Coordinates of N, CA and C in Angstrom, one line a residue:
X1 N 103.7 81.9 133.9 CA 104.4 82.9 133.1 C 103.4 83.9 132.7
X2 N 103.4 85.1 133.3 CA 102.5 86.2 132.8 C 103.0 87.5 133.3
X3 N 104.1 87.9 132.9 CA 104.6 89.2 133.3 C 103.8 90.3 132.5
X4 N 103.6 90.0 131.3 CA 102.8 91.0 130.5 C 101.9 90.2 129.6
X5 N 100.6 90.6 129.5 CA 99.7 89.8 128.7 C 98.9 90.9 127.8
X6 N 98.8 90.6 126.5 CA 98.0 91.4 125.6 C 97.2 90.5 124.8
X7 N 96.2 91.1 124.2 CA 95.3 90.4 123.2 C 95.5 91.0 121.8
X8 N 95.5 90.1 120.9 CA 95.6 90.5 119.5 C 94.5 89.7 118.7
X9 N 94.5 89.9 117.4 CA 93.6 89.1 116.6 C 94.2 88.8 115.3
X10 N 93.9 87.6 114.8 CA 94.3 87.2 113.4 C 93.0 87.3 112.5
X11 N 93.0 88.3 111.6 CA 91.9 88.5 110.8 C 91.9 87.6 109.6
X12 N 90.7 87.1 109.3 CA 90.5 86.3 108.0 C 89.4 87.1 107.3
X13 N 89.0 86.5 106.2 CA 88.1 87.3 105.3 C 86.8 87.7 106.0
X14 N 86.2 86.7 106.7 CA 84.9 87.0 107.3 C 84.9 87.0 108.9
X15 N 86.0 86.7 109.5 CA 86.0 86.7 111.0 C 87.4 87.0 111.5
X16 N 87.5 86.9 112.8 CA 88.8 87.1 113.4 C 89.0 86.1 114.6
X17 N 90.2 85.7 114.8 CA 90.5 84.8 115.9 C 91.3 85.6 116.9
X18 N 90.8 85.6 118.2 CA 91.5 86.3 119.3 C 92.8 85.4 119.7
X19 N 93.9 86.1 119.8 CA 95.1 85.5 120.2 C 95.6 86.1 121.5
X20 N 96.0 85.3 122.5 CA 96.5 85.8 123.7 C 98.1 85.7 123.6
X21 N 98.7 86.8 124.0 CA 100.2 86.8 124.0 C 100.7 87.1 125.4
X22 N 101.5 86.2 125.9 CA 102.1 86.4 127.2 C 103.6 86.5 127.0
X23 N 104.2 87.5 127.7 CA 105.7 87.7 127.5 C 106.3 87.7 128.9
X24 N 107.3 86.9 129.0 CA 108.1 86.8 130.3 C 109.5 87.3 130.0
X25 N 110.0 88.3 130.7 CA 111.3 88.8 130.5 C 112.0 88.6 131.9
X26 N 113.2 87.9 131.8 CA 113.9 87.7 133.1 C 115.4 87.7 132.8
X27 N 116.1 87.8 133.9 CA 117.6 87.9 133.8 C 118.1 86.5 133.5
X28 N 119.2 86.4 132.8 CA 119.8 85.2 132.4 C 120.5 85.2 131.1
X29 N 121.0 84.1 130.7 CA 121.7 84.1 129.4 C 120.7 84.5 128.3
X30 N 121.2 85.3 127.4 CA 120.2 85.8 126.4 C 119.7 84.6 125.6
X31 N 118.3 84.6 125.5 CA 117.6 83.7 124.6 C 116.3 84.3 124.3
X32 N 115.7 83.9 123.2 CA 114.4 84.4 122.7 C 113.7 83.1 122.3
X33 N 112.6 82.8 122.9 CA 111.8 81.6 122.6 C 110.3 82.0 122.4
X34 N 109.7 81.4 121.3 CA 108.3 81.5 121.1 C 107.7 80.2 121.2
X35 N 106.8 80.0 122.1 CA 106.1 78.8 122.3 C 104.6 78.9 121.8
X36 N 104.1 77.9 121.3 CA 102.7 77.9 120.8 C 102.6 77.8 119.3
X37 N 103.8 77.8 118.6 CA 103.8 77.6 117.2 C 104.8 76.5 116.9
X38 N 104.6 75.7 115.9 CA 105.5 74.6 115.8 C 106.1 74.4 114.4
X39 N 106.4 75.5 113.6 CA 107.0 75.3 112.3 C 107.9 76.4 112.0
X40 N 108.1 76.6 110.7 CA 109.0 77.6 110.2 C 108.6 79.0 110.6
X41 N 107.3 79.2 110.9 CA 106.9 80.6 111.3 C 107.5 81.1 112.5
X42 N 108.0 80.1 113.4 CA 108.6 80.5 114.7 C 109.9 81.3 114.3
X43 N 110.7 80.7 113.4 CA 112.0 81.4 113.0 C 111.7 82.7 112.4
X44 N 110.7 82.8 111.5 CA 110.4 84.0 110.9 C 109.9 85.1 111.9
X45 N 109.1 84.6 112.8 CA 108.6 85.6 113.9 C 109.8 86.1 114.7
X46 N 110.7 85.3 115.0 CA 111.9 85.8 115.8 C 112.6 86.9 115.1
X47 N 112.8 86.7 113.8 CA 113.4 87.7 112.9 C 112.6 89.0 112.9
X48 N 111.3 88.9 112.8 CA 110.4 90.1 112.7 C 110.5 90.8 114.1
X49 N 110.4 90.1 115.2 CA 110.4 90.8 116.5 C 111.8 91.4 116.7
X50 N 112.9 90.8 116.4 CA 114.2 91.4 116.5 C 114.3 92.7 115.7
X51 N 113.8 92.6 114.5 CA 113.9 93.8 113.6 C 113.0 94.9 114.2
X52 N 111.8 94.6 114.7 CA 110.9 95.6 115.2 C 111.5 96.3 116.5
X53 N 112.2 95.5 117.3 CA 112.9 96.1 118.5 C 113.9 97.0 118.1
X54 N 114.7 96.6 117.1 CA 115.9 97.4 116.6 C 115.4 98.7 116.0
X55 N 114.3 98.6 115.2 CA 113.8 99.8 114.5 C 113.0 100.7 115.4
X56 N 112.6 100.2 116.5 CA 111.7 101.1 117.4 C 112.6 102.0 118.3
X57 N 113.9 101.7 118.3 CA 114.8 102.5 119.1 C 115.0 102.0 120.5
X58 N 114.4 100.9 120.9 CA 114.5 100.3 122.2 C 115.8 99.5 122.2
X59 N 116.4 99.3 123.4 CA 117.5 98.5 123.5 C 117.1 97.0 123.5
X60 N 117.9 96.3 122.8 CA 117.7 94.8 122.6 C 117.9 94.1 123.9
X61 N 117.0 93.1 124.3 CA 117.2 92.3 125.5 C 118.6 91.6 125.4
X62 N 119.1 91.4 124.2 CA 120.4 90.8 124.0 C 121.5 91.7 124.7
X63 N 121.4 93.0 124.6 CA 122.4 93.9 125.2 C 122.3 93.9 126.7
X64 N 121.1 93.5 127.3 CA 120.9 93.5 128.7 C 121.1 92.1 129.3
X65 N 121.4 91.1 128.5 CA 121.5 89.7 128.9 C 120.2 89.2 129.5
X66 N 119.1 89.4 128.8 CA 117.8 88.9 129.3 C 117.3 87.8 128.5
X67 N 116.5 87.0 129.2 CA 115.8 85.9 128.5 C 114.4 86.3 128.3
X68 N 113.9 86.0 127.0 CA 112.5 86.4 126.6 C 111.8 85.2 126.2
X69 N 110.6 85.0 126.8 CA 109.7 83.8 126.4 C 108.4 84.4 126.0
X70 N 107.9 84.2 124.8 CA 106.7 84.6 124.3 C 105.8 83.4 124.1
X71 N 104.6 83.4 124.7 CA 103.6 82.3 124.6 C 102.4 82.8 123.8
X72 N 102.1 82.1 122.8 CA 100.9 82.4 121.9 C 99.8 81.3 122.1
X73 N 98.6 81.8 122.4 CA 97.5 80.9 122.5 C 96.3 81.4 121.8
X74 N 95.5 80.6 121.1 CA 95.6 79.1 121.0 C 96.8 78.8 120.1
X75 N 97.4 77.7 120.4 CA 98.6 77.3 119.6 C 98.3 76.7 118.3
X76 N 97.1 76.3 118.0 CA 96.7 75.6 116.8 C 96.4 76.6 115.6
X77 N 96.4 77.9 115.9 CA 96.1 78.9 114.9 C 97.3 79.1 114.0
X78 N 97.2 78.9 112.7 CA 98.3 79.1 111.8 C 98.3 80.5 111.2
X79 N 99.5 81.0 111.0 CA 99.7 82.3 110.4 C 99.2 82.3 108.9
X80 N 98.6 83.4 108.5 CA 98.1 83.4 107.1 C 98.7 84.6 106.4

């Protein structure tokens, strides 16, 4: 899975952790999955991404009946 890959960082007080994000967008029944996180932050992230797409003026993948899978690595980094 690597249709699109970007790098980001999670900053802490004295350092930063590099985060790899891979996004796969394909045809199929609408779904949005985030892999690499295992707690409530997944649900919160889905809401934030949905809101960002809506407010950016882009068409939602839901309208196009697309499946979106977002992979975050390393998976053990917790949101702060």
